[in-house]
Tab-separated table of C-alpha atoms and ligand atoms in Angstrom:
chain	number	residue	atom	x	y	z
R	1	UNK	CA	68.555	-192.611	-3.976
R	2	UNK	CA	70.225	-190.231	-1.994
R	3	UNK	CA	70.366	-188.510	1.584
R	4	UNK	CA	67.331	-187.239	2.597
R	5	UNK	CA	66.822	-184.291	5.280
R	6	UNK	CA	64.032	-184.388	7.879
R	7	UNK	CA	63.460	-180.789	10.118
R	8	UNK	CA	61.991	-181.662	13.150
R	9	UNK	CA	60.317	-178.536	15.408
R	10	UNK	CA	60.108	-179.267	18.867
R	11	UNK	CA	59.048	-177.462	21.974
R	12	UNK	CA	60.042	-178.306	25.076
R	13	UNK	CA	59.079	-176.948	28.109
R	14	UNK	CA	62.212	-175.331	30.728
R	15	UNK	CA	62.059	-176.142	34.353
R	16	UNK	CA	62.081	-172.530	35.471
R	17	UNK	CA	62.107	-169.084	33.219
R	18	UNK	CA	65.518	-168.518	31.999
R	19	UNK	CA	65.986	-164.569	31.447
R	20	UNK	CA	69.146	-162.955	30.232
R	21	UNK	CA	69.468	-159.240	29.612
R	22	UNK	CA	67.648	-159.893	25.875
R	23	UNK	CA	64.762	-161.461	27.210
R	24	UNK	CA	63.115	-164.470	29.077
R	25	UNK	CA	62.314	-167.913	27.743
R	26	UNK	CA	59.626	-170.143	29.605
R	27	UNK	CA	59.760	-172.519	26.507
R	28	UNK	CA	62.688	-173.964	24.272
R	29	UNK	CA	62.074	-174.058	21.008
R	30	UNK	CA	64.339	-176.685	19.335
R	31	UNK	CA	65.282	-177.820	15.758
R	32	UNK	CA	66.974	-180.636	15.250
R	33	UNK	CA	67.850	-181.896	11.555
R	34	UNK	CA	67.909	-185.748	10.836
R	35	UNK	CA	70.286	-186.847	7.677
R	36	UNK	CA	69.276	-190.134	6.885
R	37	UNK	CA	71.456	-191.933	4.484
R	38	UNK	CA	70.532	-194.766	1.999
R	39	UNK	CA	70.901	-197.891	4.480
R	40	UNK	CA	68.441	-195.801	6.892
R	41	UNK	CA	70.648	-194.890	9.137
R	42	UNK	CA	70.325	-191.199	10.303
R	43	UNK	CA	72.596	-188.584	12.105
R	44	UNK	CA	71.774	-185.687	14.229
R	45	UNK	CA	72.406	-182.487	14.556
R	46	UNK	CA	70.870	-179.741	16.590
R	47	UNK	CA	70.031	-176.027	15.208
R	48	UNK	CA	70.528	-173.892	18.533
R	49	UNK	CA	68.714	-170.420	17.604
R	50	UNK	CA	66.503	-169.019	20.000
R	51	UNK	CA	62.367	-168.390	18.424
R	52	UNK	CA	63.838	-164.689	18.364
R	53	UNK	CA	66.533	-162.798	17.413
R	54	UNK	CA	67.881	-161.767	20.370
R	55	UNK	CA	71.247	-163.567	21.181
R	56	UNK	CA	72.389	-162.706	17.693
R	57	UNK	CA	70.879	-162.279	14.475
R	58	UNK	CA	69.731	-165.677	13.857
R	59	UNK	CA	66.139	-166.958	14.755
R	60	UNK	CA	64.424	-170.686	15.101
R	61	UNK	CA	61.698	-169.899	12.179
R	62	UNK	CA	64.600	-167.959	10.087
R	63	UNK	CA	66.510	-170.825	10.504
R	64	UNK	CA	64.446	-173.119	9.176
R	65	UNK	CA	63.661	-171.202	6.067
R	66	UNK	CA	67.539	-171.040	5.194
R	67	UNK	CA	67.785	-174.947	5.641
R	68	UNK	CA	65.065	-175.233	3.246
R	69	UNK	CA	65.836	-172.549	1.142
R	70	UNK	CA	69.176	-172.246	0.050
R	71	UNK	CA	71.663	-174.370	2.698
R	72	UNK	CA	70.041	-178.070	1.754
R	73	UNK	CA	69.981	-177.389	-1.801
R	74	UNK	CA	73.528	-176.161	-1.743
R	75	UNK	CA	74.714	-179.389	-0.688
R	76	UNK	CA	72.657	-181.129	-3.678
R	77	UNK	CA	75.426	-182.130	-5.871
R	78	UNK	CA	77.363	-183.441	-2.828
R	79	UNK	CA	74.359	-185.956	-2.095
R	80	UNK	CA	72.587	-186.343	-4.284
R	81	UNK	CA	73.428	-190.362	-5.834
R	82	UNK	CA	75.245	-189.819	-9.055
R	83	UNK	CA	74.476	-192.032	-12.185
R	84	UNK	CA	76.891	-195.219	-11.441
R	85	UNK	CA	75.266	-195.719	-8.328
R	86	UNK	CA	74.901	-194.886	-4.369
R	87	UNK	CA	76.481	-192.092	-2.821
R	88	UNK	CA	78.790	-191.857	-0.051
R	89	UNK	CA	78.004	-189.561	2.561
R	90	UNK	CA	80.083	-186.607	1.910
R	91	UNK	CA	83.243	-185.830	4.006
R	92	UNK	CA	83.194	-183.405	6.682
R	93	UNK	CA	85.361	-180.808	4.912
R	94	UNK	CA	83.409	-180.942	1.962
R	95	UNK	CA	79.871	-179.747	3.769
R	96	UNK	CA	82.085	-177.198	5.523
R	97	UNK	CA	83.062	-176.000	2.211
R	98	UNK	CA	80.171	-175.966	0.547
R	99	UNK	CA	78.175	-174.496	3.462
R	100	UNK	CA	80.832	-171.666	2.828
R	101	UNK	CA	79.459	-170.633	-0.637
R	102	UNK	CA	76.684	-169.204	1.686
R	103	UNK	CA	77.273	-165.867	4.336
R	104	UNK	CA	75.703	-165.990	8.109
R	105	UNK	CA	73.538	-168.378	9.547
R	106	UNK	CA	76.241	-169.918	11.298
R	107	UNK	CA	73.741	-171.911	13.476
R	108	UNK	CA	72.137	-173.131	10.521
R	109	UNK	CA	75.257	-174.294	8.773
R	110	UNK	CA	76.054	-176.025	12.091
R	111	UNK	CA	72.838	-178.262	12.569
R	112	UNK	CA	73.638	-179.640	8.948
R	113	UNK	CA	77.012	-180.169	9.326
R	114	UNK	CA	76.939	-181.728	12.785
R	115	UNK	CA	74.186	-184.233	11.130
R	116	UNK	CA	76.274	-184.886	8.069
R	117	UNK	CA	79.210	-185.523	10.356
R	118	UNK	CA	77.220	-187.511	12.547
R	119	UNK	CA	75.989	-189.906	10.119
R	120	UNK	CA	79.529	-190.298	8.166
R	121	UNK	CA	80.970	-190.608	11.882
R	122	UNK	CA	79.091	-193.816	12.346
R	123	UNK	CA	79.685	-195.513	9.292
R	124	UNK	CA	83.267	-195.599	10.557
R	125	UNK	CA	82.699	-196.093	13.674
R	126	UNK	CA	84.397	-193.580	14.845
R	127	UNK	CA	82.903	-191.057	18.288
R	128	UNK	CA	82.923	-187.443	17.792
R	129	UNK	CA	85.319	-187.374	20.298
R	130	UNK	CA	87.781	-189.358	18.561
R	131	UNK	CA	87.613	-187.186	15.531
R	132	UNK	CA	87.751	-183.835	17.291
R	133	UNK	CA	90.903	-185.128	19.306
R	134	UNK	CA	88.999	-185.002	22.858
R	135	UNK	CA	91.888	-186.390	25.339
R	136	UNK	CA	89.471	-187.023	28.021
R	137	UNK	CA	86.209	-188.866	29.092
R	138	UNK	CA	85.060	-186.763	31.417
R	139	UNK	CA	84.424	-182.652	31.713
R	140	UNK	CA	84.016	-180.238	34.695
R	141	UNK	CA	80.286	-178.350	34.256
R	142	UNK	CA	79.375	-175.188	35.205
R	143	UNK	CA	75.881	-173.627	35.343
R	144	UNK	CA	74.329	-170.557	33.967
R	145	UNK	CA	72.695	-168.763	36.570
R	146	UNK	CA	69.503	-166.497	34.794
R	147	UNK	CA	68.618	-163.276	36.130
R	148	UNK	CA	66.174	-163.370	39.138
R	149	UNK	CA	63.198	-161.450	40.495
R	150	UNK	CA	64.894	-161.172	43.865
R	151	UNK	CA	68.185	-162.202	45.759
R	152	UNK	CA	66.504	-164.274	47.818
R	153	UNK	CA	65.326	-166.127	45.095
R	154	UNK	CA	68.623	-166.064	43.343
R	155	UNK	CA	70.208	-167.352	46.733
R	156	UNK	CA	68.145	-170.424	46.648
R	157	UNK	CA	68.759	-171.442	43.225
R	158	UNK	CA	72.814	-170.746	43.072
R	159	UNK	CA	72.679	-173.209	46.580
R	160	UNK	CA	70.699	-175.985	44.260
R	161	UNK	CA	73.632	-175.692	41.875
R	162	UNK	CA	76.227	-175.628	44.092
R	163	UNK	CA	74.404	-178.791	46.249
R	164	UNK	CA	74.430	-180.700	43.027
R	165	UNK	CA	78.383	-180.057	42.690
R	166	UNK	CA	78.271	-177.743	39.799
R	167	UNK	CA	82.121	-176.722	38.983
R	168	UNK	CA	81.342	-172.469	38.509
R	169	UNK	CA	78.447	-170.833	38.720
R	170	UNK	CA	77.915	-168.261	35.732
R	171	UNK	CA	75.336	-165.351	36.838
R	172	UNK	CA	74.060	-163.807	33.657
R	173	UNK	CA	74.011	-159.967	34.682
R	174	UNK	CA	72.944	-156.293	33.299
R	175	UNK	CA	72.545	-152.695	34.555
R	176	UNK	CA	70.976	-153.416	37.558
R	177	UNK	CA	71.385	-157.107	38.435
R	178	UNK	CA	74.954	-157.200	39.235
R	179	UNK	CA	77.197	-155.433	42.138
R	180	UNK	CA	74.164	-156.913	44.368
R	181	UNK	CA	73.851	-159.849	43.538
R	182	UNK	CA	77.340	-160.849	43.008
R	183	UNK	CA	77.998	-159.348	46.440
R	184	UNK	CA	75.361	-162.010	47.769
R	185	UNK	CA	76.881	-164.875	45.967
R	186	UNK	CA	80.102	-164.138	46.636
R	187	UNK	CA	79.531	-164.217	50.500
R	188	UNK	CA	77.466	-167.424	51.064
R	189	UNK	CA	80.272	-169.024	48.104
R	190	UNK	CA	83.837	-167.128	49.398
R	191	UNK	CA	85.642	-169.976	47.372
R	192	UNK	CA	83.169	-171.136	44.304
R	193	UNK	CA	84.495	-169.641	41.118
R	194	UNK	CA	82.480	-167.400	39.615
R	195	UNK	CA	81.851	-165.477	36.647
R	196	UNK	CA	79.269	-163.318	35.090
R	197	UNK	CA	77.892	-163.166	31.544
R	198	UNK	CA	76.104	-159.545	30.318
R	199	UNK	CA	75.419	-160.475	26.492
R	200	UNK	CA	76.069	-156.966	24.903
R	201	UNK	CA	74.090	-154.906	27.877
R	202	UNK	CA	76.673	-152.546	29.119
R	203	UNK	CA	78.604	-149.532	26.995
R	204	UNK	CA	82.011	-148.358	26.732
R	205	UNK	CA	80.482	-146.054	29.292
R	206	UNK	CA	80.090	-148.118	32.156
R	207	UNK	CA	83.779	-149.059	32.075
R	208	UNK	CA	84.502	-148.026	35.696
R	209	UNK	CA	81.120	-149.840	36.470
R	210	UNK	CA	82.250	-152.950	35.660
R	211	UNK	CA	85.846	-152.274	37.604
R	212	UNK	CA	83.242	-152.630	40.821
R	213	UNK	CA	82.925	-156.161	39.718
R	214	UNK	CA	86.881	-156.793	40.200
R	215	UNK	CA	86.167	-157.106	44.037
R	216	UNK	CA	84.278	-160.554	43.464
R	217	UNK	CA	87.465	-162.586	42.105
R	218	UNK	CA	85.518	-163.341	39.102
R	219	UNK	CA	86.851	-165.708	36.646
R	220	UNK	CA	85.569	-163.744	33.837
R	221	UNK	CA	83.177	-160.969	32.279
R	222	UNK	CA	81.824	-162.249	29.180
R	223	UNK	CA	80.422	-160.258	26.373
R	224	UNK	CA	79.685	-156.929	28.044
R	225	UNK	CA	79.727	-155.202	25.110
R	226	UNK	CA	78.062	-155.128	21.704
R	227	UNK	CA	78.699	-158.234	19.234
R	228	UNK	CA	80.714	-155.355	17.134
R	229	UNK	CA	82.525	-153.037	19.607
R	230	UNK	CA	86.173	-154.996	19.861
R	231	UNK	CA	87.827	-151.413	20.688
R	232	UNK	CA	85.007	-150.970	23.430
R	233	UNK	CA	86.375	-154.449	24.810
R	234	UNK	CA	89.942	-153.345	24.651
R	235	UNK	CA	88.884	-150.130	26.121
R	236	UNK	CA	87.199	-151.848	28.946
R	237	UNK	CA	90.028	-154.677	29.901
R	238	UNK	CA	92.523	-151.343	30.142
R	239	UNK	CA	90.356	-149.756	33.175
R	240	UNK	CA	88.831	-153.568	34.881
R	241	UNK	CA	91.191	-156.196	36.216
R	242	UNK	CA	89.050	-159.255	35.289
R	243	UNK	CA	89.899	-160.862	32.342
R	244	UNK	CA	87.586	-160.419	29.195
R	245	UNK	CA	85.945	-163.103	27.487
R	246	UNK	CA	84.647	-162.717	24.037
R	247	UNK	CA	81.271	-164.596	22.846
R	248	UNK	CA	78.667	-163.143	20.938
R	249	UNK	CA	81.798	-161.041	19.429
R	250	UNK	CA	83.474	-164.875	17.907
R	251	UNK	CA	82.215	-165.356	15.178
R	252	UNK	CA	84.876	-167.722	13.033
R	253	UNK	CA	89.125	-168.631	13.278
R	254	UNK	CA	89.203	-164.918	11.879
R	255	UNK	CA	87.364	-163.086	14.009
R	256	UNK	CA	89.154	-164.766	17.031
R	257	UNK	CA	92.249	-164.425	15.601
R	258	UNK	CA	91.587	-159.941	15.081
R	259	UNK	CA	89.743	-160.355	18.885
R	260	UNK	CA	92.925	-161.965	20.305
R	261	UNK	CA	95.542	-159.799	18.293
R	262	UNK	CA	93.535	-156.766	19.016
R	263	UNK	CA	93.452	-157.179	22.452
R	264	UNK	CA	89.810	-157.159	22.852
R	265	UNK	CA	89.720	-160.710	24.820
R	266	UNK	CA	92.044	-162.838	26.495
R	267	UNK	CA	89.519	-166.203	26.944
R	268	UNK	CA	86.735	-167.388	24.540
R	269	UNK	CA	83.745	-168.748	25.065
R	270	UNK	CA	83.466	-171.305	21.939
R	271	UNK	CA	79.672	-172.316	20.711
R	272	UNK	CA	79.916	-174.817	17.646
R	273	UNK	CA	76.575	-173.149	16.866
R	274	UNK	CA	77.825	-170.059	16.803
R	275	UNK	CA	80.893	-170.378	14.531
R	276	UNK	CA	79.215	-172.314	11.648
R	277	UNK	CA	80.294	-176.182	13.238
R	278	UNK	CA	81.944	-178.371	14.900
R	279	UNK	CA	85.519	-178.083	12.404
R	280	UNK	CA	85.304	-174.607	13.153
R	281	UNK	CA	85.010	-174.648	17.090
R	282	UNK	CA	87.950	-177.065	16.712
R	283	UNK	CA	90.166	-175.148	14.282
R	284	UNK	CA	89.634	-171.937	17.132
R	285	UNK	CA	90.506	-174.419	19.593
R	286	UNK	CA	93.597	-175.234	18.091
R	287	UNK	CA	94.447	-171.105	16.979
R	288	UNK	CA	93.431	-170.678	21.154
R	289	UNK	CA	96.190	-173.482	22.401
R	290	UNK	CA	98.686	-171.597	20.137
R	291	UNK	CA	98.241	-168.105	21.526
R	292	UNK	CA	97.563	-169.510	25.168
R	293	UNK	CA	94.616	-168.238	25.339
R	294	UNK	CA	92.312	-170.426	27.521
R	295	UNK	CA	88.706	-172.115	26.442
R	296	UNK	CA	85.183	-173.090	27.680
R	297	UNK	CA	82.426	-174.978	25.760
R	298	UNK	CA	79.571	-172.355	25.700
R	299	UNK	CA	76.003	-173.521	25.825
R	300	UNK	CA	72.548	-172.576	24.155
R	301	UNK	CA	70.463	-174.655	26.408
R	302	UNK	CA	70.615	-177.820	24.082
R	303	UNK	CA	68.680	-180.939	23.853
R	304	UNK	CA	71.056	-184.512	24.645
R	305	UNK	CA	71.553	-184.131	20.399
R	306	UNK	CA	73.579	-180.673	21.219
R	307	UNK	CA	74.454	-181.270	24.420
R	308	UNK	CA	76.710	-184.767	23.235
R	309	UNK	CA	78.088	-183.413	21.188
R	310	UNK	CA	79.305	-180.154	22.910
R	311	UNK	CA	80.802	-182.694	25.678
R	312	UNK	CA	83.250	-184.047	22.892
R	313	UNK	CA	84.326	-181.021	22.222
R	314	UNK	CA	84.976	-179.702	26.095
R	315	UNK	CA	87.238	-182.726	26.204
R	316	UNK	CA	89.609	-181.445	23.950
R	317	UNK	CA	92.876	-180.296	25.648
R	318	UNK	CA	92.509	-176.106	25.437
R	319	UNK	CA	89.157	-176.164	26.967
R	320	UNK	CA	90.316	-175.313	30.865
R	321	UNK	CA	87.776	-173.856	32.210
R	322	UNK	CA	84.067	-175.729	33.336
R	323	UNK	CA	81.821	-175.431	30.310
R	324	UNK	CA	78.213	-174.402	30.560
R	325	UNK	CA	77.621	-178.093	29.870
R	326	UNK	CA	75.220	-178.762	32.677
R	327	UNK	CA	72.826	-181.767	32.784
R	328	UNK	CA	69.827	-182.056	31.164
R	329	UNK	CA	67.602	-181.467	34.062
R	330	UNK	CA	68.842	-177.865	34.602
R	331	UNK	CA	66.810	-176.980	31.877
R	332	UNK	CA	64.472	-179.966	30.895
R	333	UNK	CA	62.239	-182.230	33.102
R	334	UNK	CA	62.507	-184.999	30.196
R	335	UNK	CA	65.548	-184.564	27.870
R	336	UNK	CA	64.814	-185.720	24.211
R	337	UNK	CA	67.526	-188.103	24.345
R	338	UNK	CA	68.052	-190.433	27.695
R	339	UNK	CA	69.113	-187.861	30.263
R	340	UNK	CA	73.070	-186.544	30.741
R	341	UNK	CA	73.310	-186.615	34.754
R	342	UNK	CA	76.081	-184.886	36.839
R	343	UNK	CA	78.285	-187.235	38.704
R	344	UNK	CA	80.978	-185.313	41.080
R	345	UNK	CA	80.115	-181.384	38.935
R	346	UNK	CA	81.273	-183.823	35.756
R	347	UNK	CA	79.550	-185.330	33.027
R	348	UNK	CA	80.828	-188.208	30.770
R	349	UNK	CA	82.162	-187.660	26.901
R	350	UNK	CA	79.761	-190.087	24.922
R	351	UNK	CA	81.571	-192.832	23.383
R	352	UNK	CA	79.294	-194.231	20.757
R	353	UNK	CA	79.710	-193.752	17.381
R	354	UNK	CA	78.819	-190.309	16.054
R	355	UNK	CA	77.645	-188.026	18.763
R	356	UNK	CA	76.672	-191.106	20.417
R	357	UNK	CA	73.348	-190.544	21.077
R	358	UNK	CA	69.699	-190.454	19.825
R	359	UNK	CA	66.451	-189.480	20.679
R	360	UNK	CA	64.095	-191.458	22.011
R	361	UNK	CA	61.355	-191.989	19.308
R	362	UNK	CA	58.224	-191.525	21.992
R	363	UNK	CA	60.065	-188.349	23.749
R	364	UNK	CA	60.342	-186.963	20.040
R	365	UNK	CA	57.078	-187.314	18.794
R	366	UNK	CA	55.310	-186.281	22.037
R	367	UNK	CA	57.790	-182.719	21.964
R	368	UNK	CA	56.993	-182.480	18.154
R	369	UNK	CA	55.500	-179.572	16.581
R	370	UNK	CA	56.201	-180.191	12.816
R	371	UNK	CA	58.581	-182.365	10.710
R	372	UNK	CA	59.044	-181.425	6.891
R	373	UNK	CA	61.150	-183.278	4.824
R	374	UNK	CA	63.634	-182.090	2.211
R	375	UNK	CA	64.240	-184.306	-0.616
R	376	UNK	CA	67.355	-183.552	-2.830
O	401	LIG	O1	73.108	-174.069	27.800
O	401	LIG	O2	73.373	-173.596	29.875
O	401	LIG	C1	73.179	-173.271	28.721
O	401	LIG	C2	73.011	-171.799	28.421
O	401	LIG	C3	74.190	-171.024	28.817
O	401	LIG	O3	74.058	-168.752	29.352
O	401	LIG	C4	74.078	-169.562	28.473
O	401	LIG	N1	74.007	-169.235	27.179
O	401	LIG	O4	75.316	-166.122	26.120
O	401	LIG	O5	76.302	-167.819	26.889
O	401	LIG	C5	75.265	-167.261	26.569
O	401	LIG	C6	73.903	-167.884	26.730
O	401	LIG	C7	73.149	-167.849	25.449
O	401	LIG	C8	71.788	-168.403	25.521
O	401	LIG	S1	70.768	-167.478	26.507
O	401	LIG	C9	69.177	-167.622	25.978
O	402	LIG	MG1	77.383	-165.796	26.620
């Protein structure tokens, strides 16, 4: 006996396009891997690639294969039952370690983890809260705004967010969608704070393009740049007054460490997802409270698995600024889990055990595409 892993493929449909300036999704597809211990008890993680490799390197069906592959079987000795008897579900540190042996596939390594964790979370009865150190129960949401067909159209949307008493509005941006329409947001919202997220689609080139954004009293410009180009960020944040935050370019405690030292960002944008885990995120978290350097819980459109989870983590003291941890029904009609729903632009850290939540077993097998199961 040992743990076993089960890959579940989901699609889910979105609410409304979502398009950013690497493409447009009408359809999430999810991951989300099950470790299921001994006793039958099973914890959750969720793998938050998109179907193509357009945020970063890292794609659903790619994913998948590297689970199979090589990241599950790594993790063999650690649960695999030895001969005296049952096995204990490994400890946290120990996944993260192993996991390690392996380079990339951060989001991956994350989905395993956070279901490892998950499931060793609960047999102590302990929240993922708790463990991180969250310090509160609630967190202030933000939305992420995708780019429109028209103004208009982007006008009507922003005033659903605001009307539902999102915290910020985000409005994902590229070469031309953004003087415009931040112009437009700006003056229906004089006081709603505001920032913009580009995901790589400007160049060191457009630096005093990006200075016209300075006139909107923007929060932030995330990620103008390339993943790679931390001079071209420095370069930038010498010629536009808006701070810089750094996203696509964090990649681990190292990479925000050279980022902040560098000068290429003075806020980050942390995505357990995207640095390998939820120790990770926290250990960046901690590095960000000692340099001052303010935090916000990212967000890659997650199910209630992800989504729980990345609430814990937004209640942990350094993250100051509104998350992109909106409620499920920005993005999904039904949620895979039971629904999270905005109260007052806030949403409420899960106290459970774990992550503190499941999915519903109807909701799952009616979004299910495929479930393979990895024996040790
Ligand atoms: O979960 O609300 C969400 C998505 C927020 O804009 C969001 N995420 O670069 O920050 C980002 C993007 C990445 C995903 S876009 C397909
Ligand atoms: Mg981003």
């Amino acid at each position: 006996m040992s743990i076993s892993f089960l890959i579940h493929s989901l699609e889910i449909p979105l609410v409304r396009p979502f398009r950013t300036s690497f493409g447009s999704q009408s359809v999430r597809d999810v991951v989300l891997v099950e470790a299921v211990s001994e006793a039958g008890v099973s914890g959750w993680g969720e793998c938050v690639t998109m179907a193509w490799p357009g945020y970063s390197a890292e794609y659903t069906r790619g994913a998948v294969n590297v689970m199979r592959e090589f990241l599950i079987p790594t993790l063999m000795p650690l649960v695999v039952a030895s001969e005296e008897g049952g096995t204990a579900t490994p400890a946290p540190d120990s996944v993260r370690s192993a996991l390690a042996l392996m380079q990339g596939n951060p989001m991956a390594k994350s989905a395993i983890e956070t279901a490892l964790l998950d499931l060793w979370l609960k047999q102590r009865n302990l929240s993922l809260g708790e463990f991180l150190g969250a310090t509160r129960d609630q967190v202030d949401c933000g939305v992420s705004v995708g780019i429109s067909s028209s103004i208009e159209e982007l006008m009507i949307e922003v005033g659903q967010y605001v009307d539902e008493g999102y915290r910020r509005i985000k409005l994902k941006v590229e070469p031309g969608w953004d003087v415009d329409a931040l112009r437009a947001v700006r003056e229906q919202w004089p006081e709603i704070p505001l920032q913009v997220d580009a995901n790589q689609a400007y160049r060191r080139s457009d630096a005093d393009h990006l200075a016209k954004f300075d006139e909107f009293d923007l929060l932030l410009i995330e990620q103008p740049l390339p993943e790679d180009d931390l001079l071209g960020h420095r370069l930038i944040s010498s010629v536009v007054s808006t701070p810089i935050c750094l996203d696509e370019s964090i990649l681990s405690v190292d990479s925000a460490e050279s980022a902040i030292e560098f000068g290429a960002t003075t806020i980050i944008n942390i995505k357990p997802g995207r640095v390998g885990g939820f120790l990770a995120a926290r250990d960046i978290h901690d590095l960000c409270v000692e340099r001052s350097i303010p935090v916000w819980c990212g967000g890659m459109l997650e199910t209630g698995v992800g989504r729980a989870a990345n609430i814990a983590l937004a209640a942990l003291p350094g993250f100051v600024l509104p998350g992109d941890t909106s409620a499920s029904n920005r993005y999904y009609k039904e949620d895979v889990t039971e629904p999270f729903v905005l109260v007052n632009g806030q949403l409420r850290v899960p106290t459970n055990p774990g992550i503190g939540v499941e999915p519903i077993a109807e909701n799952l097998a009616e979004m299910s595409t495929a479930t393979e199961r990895i024996e040790p």
